Structure formats: C-alpha cells, structure tokens
Amino acid sequence: MKALVLERVGELSLRDIDLPQEMGPDDVRIRLHTVGVCGSDVHYYTHGRIGNFVLNEPMVLGHEAAGTITEVGANVIHLKPGDRVCMEPGIPDPKSRASRLGLYNVDPAVTFWATPPVHGVLSPETIHPASFTYKLPDNVSFAEGAMVEPFAVGMQAATRARVTPGDTAVVTGCGAIGIMVALAALAGGCSRVLISDLSETKLKLAETYDGITAVNLREQNLLEAVDAATEGWGADIVFECSGAAAAVRDLFKVVRPGGTVVLVGLPPEPVPMDIAAACSRECRIETVFRYANVFDRALALIAAGKVDLKPLVSGTFSFDQSVAAFERAAEARPEDVKLQIILDGEGS
Ligand code: ZN
C-alpha cells in the first residue's frame, strides 16, 4: 500500500510499504479521508525521536484521522460500511492493570499510531478496533473529525482540572493544543480564558473566539494581566501548554490560593519548579498524558456547536503533496495552527 513513510530523520517518501491487511472479528476497515499533521509527527521528522521513543526503522506517519468504514468484523454491531468515523490512535491492552483501573492512556502496553515502532495512518486504508472508532455526527465534517484527536488532549486537560462553572482559567502557550485546551475549558464551564504567547499571529486567531483574551508576553507581563483581571486573587486554573521554562517558573504566582495547575506541555528538558510557592498556595497539580474516554464527549460538543474547530485549519494538502505538507509544518509558521492532508476526494 502507498503510504507516507518517514525513512529516517529528515527523509520522507511516498512509497509502497507492507501494512497489515488482516481483519479480526472486532475490527473495522477504514478508507482514510483526512489526516492532520501533528507536532509529534513533525518532531519525528526533524529529530527522529521523542523522549524514549526512537525511530530505528521506516515508519508511516499520521495519527489524527477521519474516514469511512468499508468493512466490519463479525462481532461489530455499532458501525457499518459507509459510516463516517474518527479514530482514537492508541490501542491499550484491555486486560492490562492500567486498563482495569480505567487509566488506559497510561497503559505501558498501549500501541499508538506513528509512535515508533507502530505505523501511523497516512495511507489510503487502515484496520482498527471498532471500540476505538467513533461515528461522526452528520453535521461534523471529516476535517473536524480529524481534529478530535488533538482536541481530546484539551478535553482531558479540562476534565483533569475539574472545572467549576464560572472559573477563570489561564492557558500558557497559544499553539494548537493551547487553543484546544482553552476551547475545552470554556465548554466545560470556564467563564473566560486568558491565553499567553509571544506570537501576535497565534494570539489574534485565539482572540476570535468569544471568552478568550490574549496576553502578548512581548507587551504585557502575564502576572500583571491576571492580577488586573482577578483583582489580585489569581486564576482558578492554570493550564501550562507551552513547555517553556519561563512559563513553568511563574505558574504558582499566576494561580489563586487553592487553585489548580494542569501540566499539559512537555518541556524538552527538565525545568525548575517553585515547590515552595505551590505549597504556600496549597495548589492542586494535575498532569495530562494523551486522553481516555473523551472522544464521544468531544464529538458531542462539536456536533452541538459548542466548540468550533474549523477556524483552526490553516491549510490542506493532497496525499500526493504529503511531503510538502510536512516541509511546511517543519517551518513552524506562526499562522499555521493545523495543516491537514486529504487522502480521499469524496464527501466532506
Ligand atoms: Zn496529534
């Protein structure tokens, strides 16, 4: 099957590769329609590794995907050929200790698309467990379906934060994940979100959403902005989505006494954290790794019109232009939030 293969660091090719064709009774076969380009895909392309996951052999990229069912296994009852779907890219071992605890996202045995050595789905077709495949409501497009995966990280962050209606939240970092966290926080009941970044272009896009206020760190100090907005009390929740040492340093000055800090961004190297400041405010600290049990809720919010991800698509490419799509993503243009690759011209 033709696929976008990362051969080694910095080298991509669109070529034939052997991929599994065997369907089990609990699986579905999916014709891919739209696949998003994720920061992690780009990082494997530019660096060949993320933490302990190292590219040692050619790997197909892509894990943010939507498509159409073409075949279902004998045991599958909730999906049928022709259904438009999106897929959860991590498949845990259902019998693992983590899965039994309901923490399947941190199952050490999880296999996750486009995480070495597991192939991703930038190919015309894939086979996937039906239980991790979600039917798209009729008013949700393939483009939106392919953004459920990154939005699920926002859903996980808002869930872990235990948002109370009316909360004021701060999001540090205005990339795709930061914006999606802000949207999930608003959908979860936050009254407003202040989002900080150094890029005016990214902040401008975030500010087109009701409830989001931009803080440009080149012009304004985040601490002062939050103090001004909260009469010096601090934010109920701070979502750290930048992975930047400077943002982590100030987290516990931005959060209110008794507030919550949610760590979403992954600093490439360990960064210092002010434990004394955290203790003096008796903060709750939560961490986020991918997501569990949020895809159905994410789709419900999108279908209900409470979350609009469409403005986040900055560019689309055909399957034949996949390499160009990754080269563009590697440029990290400030105006690019989400680039997508369309594999199948049919439908929307
Ligand atoms: Zn992703």
PDB file of C-alpha atoms in Angstrom, residues 251-253 255-261 275 277-286:
ATOM      1  CA  LEU A 251       2.849  29.017  37.343  1.00  0.00           C
ATOM      2  CA  PHE A 252       2.275  29.235  41.062  1.00  0.00           C
ATOM      3  CA  LYS A 253       2.295  33.016  41.055  1.00  0.00           C
ATOM      4  CA  VAL A 255      -2.797  30.567  40.178  1.00  0.00           C
ATOM      5  CA  ARG A 256      -5.015  31.654  43.074  1.00  0.00           C
ATOM      6  CA  PRO A 257      -4.665  30.192  46.586  1.00  0.00           C
ATOM      7  CA  GLY A 258      -6.189  26.712  46.481  1.00  0.00           C
ATOM      8  CA  GLY A 259      -6.290  26.773  42.679  1.00  0.00           C
ATOM      9  CA  THR A 260      -5.296  24.131  40.182  1.00  0.00           C
ATOM     10  CA  VAL A 261      -2.325  23.843  37.857  1.00  0.00           C
ATOM     11  CA  ILE A 275       7.581  23.940  45.072  1.00  0.00           C
ATOM     12  CA  ALA A 277       5.240  28.741  46.017  1.00  0.00           C
ATOM     13  CA  ALA A 278       2.971  25.792  45.177  1.00  0.00           C
ATOM     14  CA  CYS A 279       2.825  24.673  48.816  1.00  0.00           C
ATOM     15  CA  SER A 280       2.170  28.159  50.167  1.00  0.00           C
ATOM     16  CA  ARG A 281      -0.960  28.305  47.997  1.00  0.00           C
ATOM     17  CA  GLU A 282      -1.881  24.649  48.579  1.00  0.00           C
ATOM     18  CA  CYS A 283      -2.329  24.178  44.853  1.00  0.00           C
ATOM     19  CA  ARG A 284      -3.606  21.024  43.245  1.00  0.00           C
ATOM     20  CA  ILE A 285      -1.311  19.853  40.447  1.00  0.00           C
ATOM     21  CA  GLU A 286      -2.633  17.639  37.674  1.00  0.00           C
TER      22      GLU A 286
END
